XYZ file of C-alpha atoms in Angstrom:
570
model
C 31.270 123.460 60.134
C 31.859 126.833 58.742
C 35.691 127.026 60.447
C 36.357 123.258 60.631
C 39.470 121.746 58.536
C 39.792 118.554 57.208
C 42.820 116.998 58.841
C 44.598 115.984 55.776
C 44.752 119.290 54.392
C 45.988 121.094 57.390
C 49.765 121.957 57.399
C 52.427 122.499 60.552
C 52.867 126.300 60.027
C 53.760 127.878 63.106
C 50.319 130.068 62.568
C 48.223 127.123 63.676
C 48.330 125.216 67.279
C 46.745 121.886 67.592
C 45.002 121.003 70.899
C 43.528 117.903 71.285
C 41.719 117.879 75.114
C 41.797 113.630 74.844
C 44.694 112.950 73.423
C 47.394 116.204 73.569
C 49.919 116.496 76.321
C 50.718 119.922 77.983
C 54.604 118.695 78.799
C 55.518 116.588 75.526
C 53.337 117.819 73.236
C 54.327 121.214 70.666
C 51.837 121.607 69.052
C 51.893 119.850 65.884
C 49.515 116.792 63.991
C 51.683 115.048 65.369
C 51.743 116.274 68.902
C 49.050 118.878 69.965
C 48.608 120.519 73.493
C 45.872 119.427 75.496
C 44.557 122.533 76.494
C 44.195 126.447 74.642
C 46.414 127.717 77.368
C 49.415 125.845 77.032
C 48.976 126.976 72.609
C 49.321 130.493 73.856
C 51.826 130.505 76.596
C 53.812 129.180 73.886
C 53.634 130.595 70.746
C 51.073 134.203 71.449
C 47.770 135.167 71.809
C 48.213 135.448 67.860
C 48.375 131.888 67.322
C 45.288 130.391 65.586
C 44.367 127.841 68.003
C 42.757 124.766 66.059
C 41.112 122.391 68.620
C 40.264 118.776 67.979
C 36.382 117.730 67.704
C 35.209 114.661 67.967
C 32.116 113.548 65.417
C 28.499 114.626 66.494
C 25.742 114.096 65.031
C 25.792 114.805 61.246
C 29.234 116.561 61.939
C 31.951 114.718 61.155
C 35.369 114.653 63.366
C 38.458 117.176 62.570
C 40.001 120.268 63.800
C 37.910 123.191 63.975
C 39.121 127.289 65.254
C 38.600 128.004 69.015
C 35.468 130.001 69.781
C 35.952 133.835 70.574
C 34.569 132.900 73.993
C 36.775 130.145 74.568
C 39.854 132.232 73.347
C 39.419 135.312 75.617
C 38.673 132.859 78.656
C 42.361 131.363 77.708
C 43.949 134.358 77.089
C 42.660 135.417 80.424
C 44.147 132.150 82.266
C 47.554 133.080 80.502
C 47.270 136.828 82.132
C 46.615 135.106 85.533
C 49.026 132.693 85.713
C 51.832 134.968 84.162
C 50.819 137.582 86.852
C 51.221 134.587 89.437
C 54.366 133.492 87.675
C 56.047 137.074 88.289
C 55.005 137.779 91.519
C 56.462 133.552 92.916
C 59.677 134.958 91.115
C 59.913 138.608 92.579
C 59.095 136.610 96.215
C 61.772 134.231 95.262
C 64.429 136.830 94.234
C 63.214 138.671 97.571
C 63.646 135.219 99.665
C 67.225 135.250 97.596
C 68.124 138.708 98.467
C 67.345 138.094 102.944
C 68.887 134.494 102.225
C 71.805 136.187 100.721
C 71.836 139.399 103.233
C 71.409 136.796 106.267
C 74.497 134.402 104.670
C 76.868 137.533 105.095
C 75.610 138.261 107.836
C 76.248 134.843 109.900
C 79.693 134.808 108.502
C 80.156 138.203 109.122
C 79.040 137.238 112.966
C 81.505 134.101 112.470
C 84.360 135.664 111.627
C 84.458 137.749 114.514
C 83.281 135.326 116.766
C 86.933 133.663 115.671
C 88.218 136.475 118.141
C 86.289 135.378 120.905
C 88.911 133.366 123.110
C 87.417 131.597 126.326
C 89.686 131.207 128.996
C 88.901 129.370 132.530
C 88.966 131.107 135.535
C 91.950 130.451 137.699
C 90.541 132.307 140.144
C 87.615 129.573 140.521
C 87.939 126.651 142.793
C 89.567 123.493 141.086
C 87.282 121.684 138.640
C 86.658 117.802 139.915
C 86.355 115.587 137.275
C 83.158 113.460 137.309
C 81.070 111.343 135.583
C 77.779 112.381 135.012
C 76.149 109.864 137.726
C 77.985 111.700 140.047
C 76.167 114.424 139.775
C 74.162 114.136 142.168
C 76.106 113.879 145.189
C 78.542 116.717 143.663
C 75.761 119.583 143.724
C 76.941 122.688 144.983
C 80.919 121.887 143.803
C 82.753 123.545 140.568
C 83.096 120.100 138.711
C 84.516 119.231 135.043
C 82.466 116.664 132.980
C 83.265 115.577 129.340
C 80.617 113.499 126.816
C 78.536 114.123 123.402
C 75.934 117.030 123.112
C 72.403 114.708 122.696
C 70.346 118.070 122.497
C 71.238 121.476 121.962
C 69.159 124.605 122.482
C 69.353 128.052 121.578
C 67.804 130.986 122.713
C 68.480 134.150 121.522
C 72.237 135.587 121.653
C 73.210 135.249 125.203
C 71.856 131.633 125.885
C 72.208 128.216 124.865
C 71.029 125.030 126.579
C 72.801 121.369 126.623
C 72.119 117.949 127.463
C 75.412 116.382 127.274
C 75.291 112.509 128.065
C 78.744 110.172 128.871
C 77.107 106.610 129.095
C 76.466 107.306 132.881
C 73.683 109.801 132.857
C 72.434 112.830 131.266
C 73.610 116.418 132.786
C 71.515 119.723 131.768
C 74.191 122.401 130.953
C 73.387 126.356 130.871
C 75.962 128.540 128.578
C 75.320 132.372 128.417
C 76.975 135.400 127.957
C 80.375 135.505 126.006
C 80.667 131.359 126.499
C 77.962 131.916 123.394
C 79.750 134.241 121.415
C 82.940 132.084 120.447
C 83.241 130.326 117.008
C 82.770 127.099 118.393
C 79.441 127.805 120.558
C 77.891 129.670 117.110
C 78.804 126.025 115.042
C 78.083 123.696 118.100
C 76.086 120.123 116.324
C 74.874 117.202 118.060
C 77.168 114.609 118.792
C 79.354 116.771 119.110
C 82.402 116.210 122.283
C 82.771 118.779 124.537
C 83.965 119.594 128.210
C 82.377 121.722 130.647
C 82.906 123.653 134.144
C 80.849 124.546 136.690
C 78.433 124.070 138.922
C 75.641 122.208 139.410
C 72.453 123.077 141.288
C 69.375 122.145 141.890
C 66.203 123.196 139.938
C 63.438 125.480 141.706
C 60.127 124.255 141.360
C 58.434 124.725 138.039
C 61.582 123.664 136.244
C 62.744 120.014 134.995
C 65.571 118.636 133.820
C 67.562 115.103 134.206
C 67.940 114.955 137.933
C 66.449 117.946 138.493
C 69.170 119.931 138.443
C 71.471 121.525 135.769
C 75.102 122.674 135.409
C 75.730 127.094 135.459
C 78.789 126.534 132.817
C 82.021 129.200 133.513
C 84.118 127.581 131.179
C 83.585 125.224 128.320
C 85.696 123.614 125.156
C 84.974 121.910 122.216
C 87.150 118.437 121.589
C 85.430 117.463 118.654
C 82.714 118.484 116.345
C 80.487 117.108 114.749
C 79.034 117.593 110.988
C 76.216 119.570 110.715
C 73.902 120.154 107.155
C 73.174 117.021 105.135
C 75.784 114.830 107.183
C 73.883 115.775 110.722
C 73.359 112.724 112.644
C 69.369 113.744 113.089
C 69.250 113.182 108.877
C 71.391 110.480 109.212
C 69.474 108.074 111.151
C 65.770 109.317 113.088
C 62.406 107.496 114.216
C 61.450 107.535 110.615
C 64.712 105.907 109.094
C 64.122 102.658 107.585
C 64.758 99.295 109.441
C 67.623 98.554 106.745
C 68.954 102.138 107.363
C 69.153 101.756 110.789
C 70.624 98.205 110.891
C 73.743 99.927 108.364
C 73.977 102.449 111.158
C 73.590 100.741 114.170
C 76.496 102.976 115.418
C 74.441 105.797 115.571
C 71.308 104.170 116.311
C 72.916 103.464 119.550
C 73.171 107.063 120.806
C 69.652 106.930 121.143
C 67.993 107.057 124.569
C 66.047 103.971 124.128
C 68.531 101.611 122.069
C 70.874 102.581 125.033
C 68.509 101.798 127.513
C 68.073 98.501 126.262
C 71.518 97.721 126.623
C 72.187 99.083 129.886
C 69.017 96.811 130.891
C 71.137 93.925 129.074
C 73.878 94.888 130.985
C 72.159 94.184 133.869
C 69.776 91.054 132.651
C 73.451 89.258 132.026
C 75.171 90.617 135.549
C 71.579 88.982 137.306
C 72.226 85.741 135.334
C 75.717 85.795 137.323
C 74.699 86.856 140.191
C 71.960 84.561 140.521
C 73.541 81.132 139.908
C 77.159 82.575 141.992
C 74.783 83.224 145.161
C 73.443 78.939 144.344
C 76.850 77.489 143.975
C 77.130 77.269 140.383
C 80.736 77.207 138.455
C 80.554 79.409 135.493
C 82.509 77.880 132.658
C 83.656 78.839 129.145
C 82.617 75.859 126.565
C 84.287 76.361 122.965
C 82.260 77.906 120.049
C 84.233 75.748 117.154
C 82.875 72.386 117.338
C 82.559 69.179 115.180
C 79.472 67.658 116.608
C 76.230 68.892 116.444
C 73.335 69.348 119.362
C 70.200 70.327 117.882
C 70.520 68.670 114.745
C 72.433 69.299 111.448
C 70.252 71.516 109.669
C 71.078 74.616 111.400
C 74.777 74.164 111.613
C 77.233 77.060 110.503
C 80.114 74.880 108.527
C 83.548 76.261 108.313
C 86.994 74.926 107.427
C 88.901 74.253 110.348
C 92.787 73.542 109.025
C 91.433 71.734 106.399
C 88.848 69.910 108.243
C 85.325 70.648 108.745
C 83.808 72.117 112.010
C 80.925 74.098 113.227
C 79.777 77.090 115.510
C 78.462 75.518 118.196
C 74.240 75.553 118.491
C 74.492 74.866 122.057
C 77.454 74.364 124.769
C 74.950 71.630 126.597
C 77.047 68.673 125.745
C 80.464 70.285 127.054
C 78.349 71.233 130.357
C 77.393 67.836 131.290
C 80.748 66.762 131.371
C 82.181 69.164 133.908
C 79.509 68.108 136.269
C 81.734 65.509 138.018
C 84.556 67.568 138.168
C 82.974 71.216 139.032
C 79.335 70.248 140.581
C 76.387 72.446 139.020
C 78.027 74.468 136.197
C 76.390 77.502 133.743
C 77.472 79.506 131.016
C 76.855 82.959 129.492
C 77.450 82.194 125.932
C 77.454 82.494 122.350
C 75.443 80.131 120.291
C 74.598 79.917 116.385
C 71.974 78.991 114.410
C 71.211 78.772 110.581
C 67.696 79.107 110.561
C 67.188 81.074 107.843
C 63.872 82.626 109.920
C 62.826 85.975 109.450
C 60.804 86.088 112.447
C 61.120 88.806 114.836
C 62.318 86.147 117.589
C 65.222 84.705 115.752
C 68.867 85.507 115.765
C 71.547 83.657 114.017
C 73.826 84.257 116.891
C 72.410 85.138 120.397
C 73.790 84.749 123.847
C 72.604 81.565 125.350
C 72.146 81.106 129.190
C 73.171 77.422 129.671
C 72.985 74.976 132.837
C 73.390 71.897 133.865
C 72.605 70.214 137.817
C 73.735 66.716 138.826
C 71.470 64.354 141.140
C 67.946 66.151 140.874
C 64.625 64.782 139.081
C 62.741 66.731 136.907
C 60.410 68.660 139.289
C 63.614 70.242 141.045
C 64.328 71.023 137.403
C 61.600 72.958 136.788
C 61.776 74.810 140.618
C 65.094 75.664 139.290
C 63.629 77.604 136.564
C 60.950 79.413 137.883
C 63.303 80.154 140.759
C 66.140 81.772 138.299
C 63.424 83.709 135.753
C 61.915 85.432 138.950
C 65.294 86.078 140.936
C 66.894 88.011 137.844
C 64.170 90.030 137.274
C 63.865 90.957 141.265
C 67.810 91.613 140.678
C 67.077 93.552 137.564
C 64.526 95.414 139.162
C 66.649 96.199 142.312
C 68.752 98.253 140.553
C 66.969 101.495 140.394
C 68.668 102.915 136.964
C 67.630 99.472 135.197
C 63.953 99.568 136.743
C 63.762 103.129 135.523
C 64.499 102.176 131.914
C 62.036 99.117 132.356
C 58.982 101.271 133.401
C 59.751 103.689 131.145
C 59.738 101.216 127.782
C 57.033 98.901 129.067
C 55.366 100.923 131.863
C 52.902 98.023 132.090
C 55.147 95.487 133.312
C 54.424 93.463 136.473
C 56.170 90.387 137.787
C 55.447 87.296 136.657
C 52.906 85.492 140.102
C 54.455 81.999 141.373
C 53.414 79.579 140.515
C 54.283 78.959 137.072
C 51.226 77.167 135.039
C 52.299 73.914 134.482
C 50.616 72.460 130.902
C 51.624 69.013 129.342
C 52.310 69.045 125.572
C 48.999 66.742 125.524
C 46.934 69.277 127.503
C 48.027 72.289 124.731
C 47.655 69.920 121.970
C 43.548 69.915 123.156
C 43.860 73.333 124.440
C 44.402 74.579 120.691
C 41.351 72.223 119.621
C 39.412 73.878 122.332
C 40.427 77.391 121.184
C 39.977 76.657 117.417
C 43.638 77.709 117.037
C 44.560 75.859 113.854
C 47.469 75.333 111.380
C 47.356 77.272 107.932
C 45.472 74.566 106.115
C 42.604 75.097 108.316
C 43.396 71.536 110.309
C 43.891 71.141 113.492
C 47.068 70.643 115.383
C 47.924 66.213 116.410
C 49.486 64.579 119.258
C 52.945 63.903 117.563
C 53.315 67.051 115.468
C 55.376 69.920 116.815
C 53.582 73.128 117.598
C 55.272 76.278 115.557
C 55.695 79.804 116.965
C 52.632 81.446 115.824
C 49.937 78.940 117.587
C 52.287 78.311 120.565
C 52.161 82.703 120.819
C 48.775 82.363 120.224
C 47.949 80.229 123.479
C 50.480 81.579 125.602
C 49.185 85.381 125.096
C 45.771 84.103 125.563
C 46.299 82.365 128.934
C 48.828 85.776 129.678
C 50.980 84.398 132.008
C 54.460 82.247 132.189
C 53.226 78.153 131.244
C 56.125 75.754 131.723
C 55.427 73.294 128.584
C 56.332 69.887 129.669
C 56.713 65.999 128.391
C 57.280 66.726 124.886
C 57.021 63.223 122.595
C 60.441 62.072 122.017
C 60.024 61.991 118.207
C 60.044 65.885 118.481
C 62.517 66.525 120.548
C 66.496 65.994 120.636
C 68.177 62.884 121.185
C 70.047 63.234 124.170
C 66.731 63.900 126.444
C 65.040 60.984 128.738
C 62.124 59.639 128.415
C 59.299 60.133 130.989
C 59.112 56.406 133.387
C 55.032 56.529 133.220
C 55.341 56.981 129.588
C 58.481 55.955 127.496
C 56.398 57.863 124.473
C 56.645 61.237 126.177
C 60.103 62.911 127.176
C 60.538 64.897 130.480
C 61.388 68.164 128.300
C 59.771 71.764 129.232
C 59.769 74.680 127.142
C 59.235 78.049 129.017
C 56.532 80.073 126.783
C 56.515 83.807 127.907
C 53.308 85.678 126.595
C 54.158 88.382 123.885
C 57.751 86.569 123.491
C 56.379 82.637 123.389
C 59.564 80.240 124.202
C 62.189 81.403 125.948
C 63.596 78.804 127.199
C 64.112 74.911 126.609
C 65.527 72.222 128.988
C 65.178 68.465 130.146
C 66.195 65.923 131.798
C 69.404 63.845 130.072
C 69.920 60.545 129.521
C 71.544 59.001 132.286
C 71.411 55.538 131.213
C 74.718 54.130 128.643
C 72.634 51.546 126.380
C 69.554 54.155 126.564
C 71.717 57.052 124.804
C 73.490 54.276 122.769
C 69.794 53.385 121.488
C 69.093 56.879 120.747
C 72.506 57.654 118.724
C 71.047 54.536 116.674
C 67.400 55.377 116.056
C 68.892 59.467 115.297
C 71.515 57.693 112.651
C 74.552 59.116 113.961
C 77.803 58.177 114.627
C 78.585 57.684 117.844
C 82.140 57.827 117.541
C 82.704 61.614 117.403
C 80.444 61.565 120.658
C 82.778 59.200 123.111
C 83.946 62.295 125.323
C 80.074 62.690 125.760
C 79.140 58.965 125.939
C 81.473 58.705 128.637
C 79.632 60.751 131.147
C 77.129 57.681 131.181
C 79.783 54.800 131.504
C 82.654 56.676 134.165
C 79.679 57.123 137.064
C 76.603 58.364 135.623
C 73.604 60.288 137.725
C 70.314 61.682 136.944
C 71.012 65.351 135.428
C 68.776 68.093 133.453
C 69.673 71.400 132.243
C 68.253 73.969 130.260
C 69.336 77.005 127.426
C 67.786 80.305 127.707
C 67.688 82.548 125.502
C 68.774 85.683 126.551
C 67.689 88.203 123.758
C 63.859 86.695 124.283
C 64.192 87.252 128.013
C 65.002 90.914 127.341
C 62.301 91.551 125.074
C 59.852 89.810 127.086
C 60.920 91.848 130.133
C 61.026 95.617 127.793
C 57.843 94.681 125.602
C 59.900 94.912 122.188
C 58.814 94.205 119.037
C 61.833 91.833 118.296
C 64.589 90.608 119.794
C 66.973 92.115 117.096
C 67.040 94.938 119.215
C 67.842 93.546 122.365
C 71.900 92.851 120.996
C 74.688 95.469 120.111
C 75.219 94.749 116.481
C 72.107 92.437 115.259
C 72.900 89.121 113.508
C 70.176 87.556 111.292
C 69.410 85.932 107.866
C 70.909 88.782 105.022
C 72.512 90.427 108.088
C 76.502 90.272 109.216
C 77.659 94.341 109.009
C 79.060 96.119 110.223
């Protein structure tokens, strides 16, 4: 090769640039030995189109491998790449320095408008009726009246320089609000955020035809004032937290996450879920009771217990207030509480809560069909309840517009009937095996049949060896327990219940064949020996029945401030 160069001979003068198309780099390399460009252009956007540009060639042939002088062809098609892209590279940077110069003409101008928007003072009316102060789901019945209303701006519209448009919400409702003239030429209308608190006079009217807006009707502001702003920029709440934010994100800012329309739905649903609970068992005689949450005896086992030190002994959070219900029932009749229980499961599942608010009850003198009347009875009257109230129905069409009431009866399926039904529906366990009389059926495959079937199945007569200590076995078969678990489809269990042991030497038995003490249990024991009576109860889950009821993914959204595995904060 008449202008090849053996590599050992060549030197690093700054004549020569070495490009090697397989091996160079175009943003580490300079053009050295030891590190040449990869391509022609990057040698002469960096040292000239004088350079002597020495590319690499591999061996061909009877030519053997080195650096050899670009071509004339393949020099003026470089040099012509550098032209373009230098071209390009001026005219990005005159468009930038233009952008610059209307960025920097349009920053004086908005404080320029700012500053004398600082001279803009609103003043109200006195002229104008008095203002009544309402909440928001007043506004209804107030049309037509000058009214006052204070809450957070959820949207915010401008248009143009003599209009802006709010939603403001207060908890109770959401109010369309119309601003115009000077009310949008003070300093505060011109830096108005989201989230931010204001109140507002005027009066509210219905919208003509064609129009929408929350109640169809919006407020013709006269007066307005700013009590707190909010940060705008980086620190807005829409970069803060938004559909997008990650699950982790929004769990840290679960106080912002609730000024959302649909996380505050939920929980004006829960509101209501909890006051039908009430309502349901008040209207049947029930005595709602408060059972302690520090205990030192466990329900459901010890493996899920929460441990603390208790003035230097040890205690618990309580899994389940069951045990302290039975023992009011001589003294109060039927009792129930709306509580907190805990559980350390460390499940991830999107069903599972480390603390959720357990709907507990427990009847004297009834057998175990009047149990399970009591619970199809109580799941349909709170949702008729729920549903009664229009504001809560609103919210549950709107998140799970397909919902229809569950049809009476419930299905009634014995543990040995869904045991066969998963043969049947080759619905197996992990390893491929299928599911025995004996073994407990997990979440998945329990889901699994209950969506399937797609309707409420009360799952009775668990075997004992499955199933806690304190609940009686069935007369026909002393094998088989009269237990039920409530499997929702979408949710699965949402509830479980039983019928208790009644009988003294029976529960004795069972405190034996469980290994545990029975000493720390005498208060409990001696519901059986002071007058016992046949009595079943049950613990419902009340974070399942709400996202059963909205459709949600997971029931960590169904609570104000989530607590699961890896999760206590804020």
């Amino acid at each position: 090769m008449a202008d090849s160069l053996p590599v050992e001979a060549l030197s690093i003068a700054h004549a020569f640039a070495y490009v090697d198309e397989t091996k160079g780099s175009d943003e580490t390399g300079n053009g050295t030995l030891e590190a040449p460009y990869q391509s022609a252009v990057k040698a002469i956007q960096a040292h000239g189109d004088t350079v002597k540009v020495q590319i690499w060639k591999p061996a061909a042939g009877e030519e053997a491998e080195g650096y050899s002088l670009i071509s004339g062809a393949a020099l003026k098609k470089a040099v012509k790449k550098v032209a373009e892209l230098e071209k390009k590279a001026k005219k990005i940077a005159e468009q930038a320095a233009e952008q610059a110069a209307k960025d920097q003409a349009a920053t004086e101008e908005r404080e320029r408008i700012l500053e004398a928007a600082k001279a803009v003072v609103l003043k109200e009316d006195t002229s104008l009726p008095a203002a009544t102060k309402i909440k928001i789901r007043d506004s209804v019945k107030n049309r037509g009246k000058r009214v006052r209303v204070s809450g957070w701006v959820h949207r915010l519209r401008v248009q143009g320089k003599n209009m802006i448009f709010v939603v403001l919400r207060d908890g109770t409702g959401f109010l369309q609000c119309v601003l115009t003239d000077k009310l949008c030429q003070s300093y505060d209308a011109l830096t108005l955020t989201l989230e931010s608190t204001i109140t507002i006079c005027g009066v509210i009217n219905e919208l003509p035809e064609g129009k929408s807006a929350p109640d169809n009707h919006e407020l013709t502001v006269d007066y307005w004032e700013c009590v707190g702003k909010a940060p705008g920029g980086d620190e807005a709440i829409s970069n803060k937290v938004n559909e997008n934010s990650d699950p982790s994100v929004k769990y840290d800012l679960r106080h912002l996450v609730l000024r959302e329309e649909k996380a505050s739905g939920i929980l004006k649903v829960r509101s209501q879920v909890m006051k039908g609970f009430r309502d349901h068992f008040d209207n049947r005689g029930f005595v709602e009771v408060t059972p302690p949450a520090m205990v030192q005896t466990s329900v459901e086992g010890g493996s899920t217990l929460f441990e603390l030190n208790y003035y230097n002994e040890k205690a618990y959070l309580t899994q389940s207030s069951q045990l302290y219900l039975e023992t009011c029932l001589p003294s109060l009749g039927d009792v129930y509480c709306l509580a907190e229980s805990f559980r350390a499961e460390k499940s991830h599942t999107r069903r599972h809560l480390s603390e959720y608010t357990h709907c507990e009850a427990e009847m004297a003198f009834i057998s175990f069909d009047d149990l399970l009347d009591q619970l199809e009875e109580m799941v349909c009257d709170v949702i008729d309840r729920v549903l009664a109230h229009k504001p809560s129905a609103d919210i549950v069409y709107k998140l799970n517009p397909d919902f229809k009431k569950p049809e009476r009866p419930f299905m009634r399926m014995n543990y040995t009937d869904a045991i066969q039904y998963l043969k049947d529906n080759d619905i197996k366990k992990e390893d491929g095996t299928f599911y025995e009389f004996g073994e407990d059926i997990p979440e998945a495959p329990e889901r699994a049949m209950t969506d399937k079937i797609n309707r409420p199945i009360f799952l009775c007569r668990f075997p004992a060896e499955i199933k806690a200590f304190y609940m009686k076995r069935c007369p026909e078969n002393p094998l088989l327990t009269e237990s039920v678990d409530v499997l929702m489809p979408g949710v699965g269990e949402i509830v479980g219940g039983s019928m208790r042991i009644s009988d003294l030497d029976e529960l004795v038995a069972a405190y034996k064949r469980e290994g545990l003490d029975p000493s720390p249990y005498y208060w409990f024991t001696d519901q059986r020996k002071y007058g016992t009576c046949e009595h079943g109860g049950f613990g419902l889950g009340v974070e399942r029945f709400i996202a059963w009821l909205l459709n949600l993914h997971t029931v960590r959204d169904t609570c104000l401030y989530p607590r699961f595995t890896g999760r206590a904060f804020p």
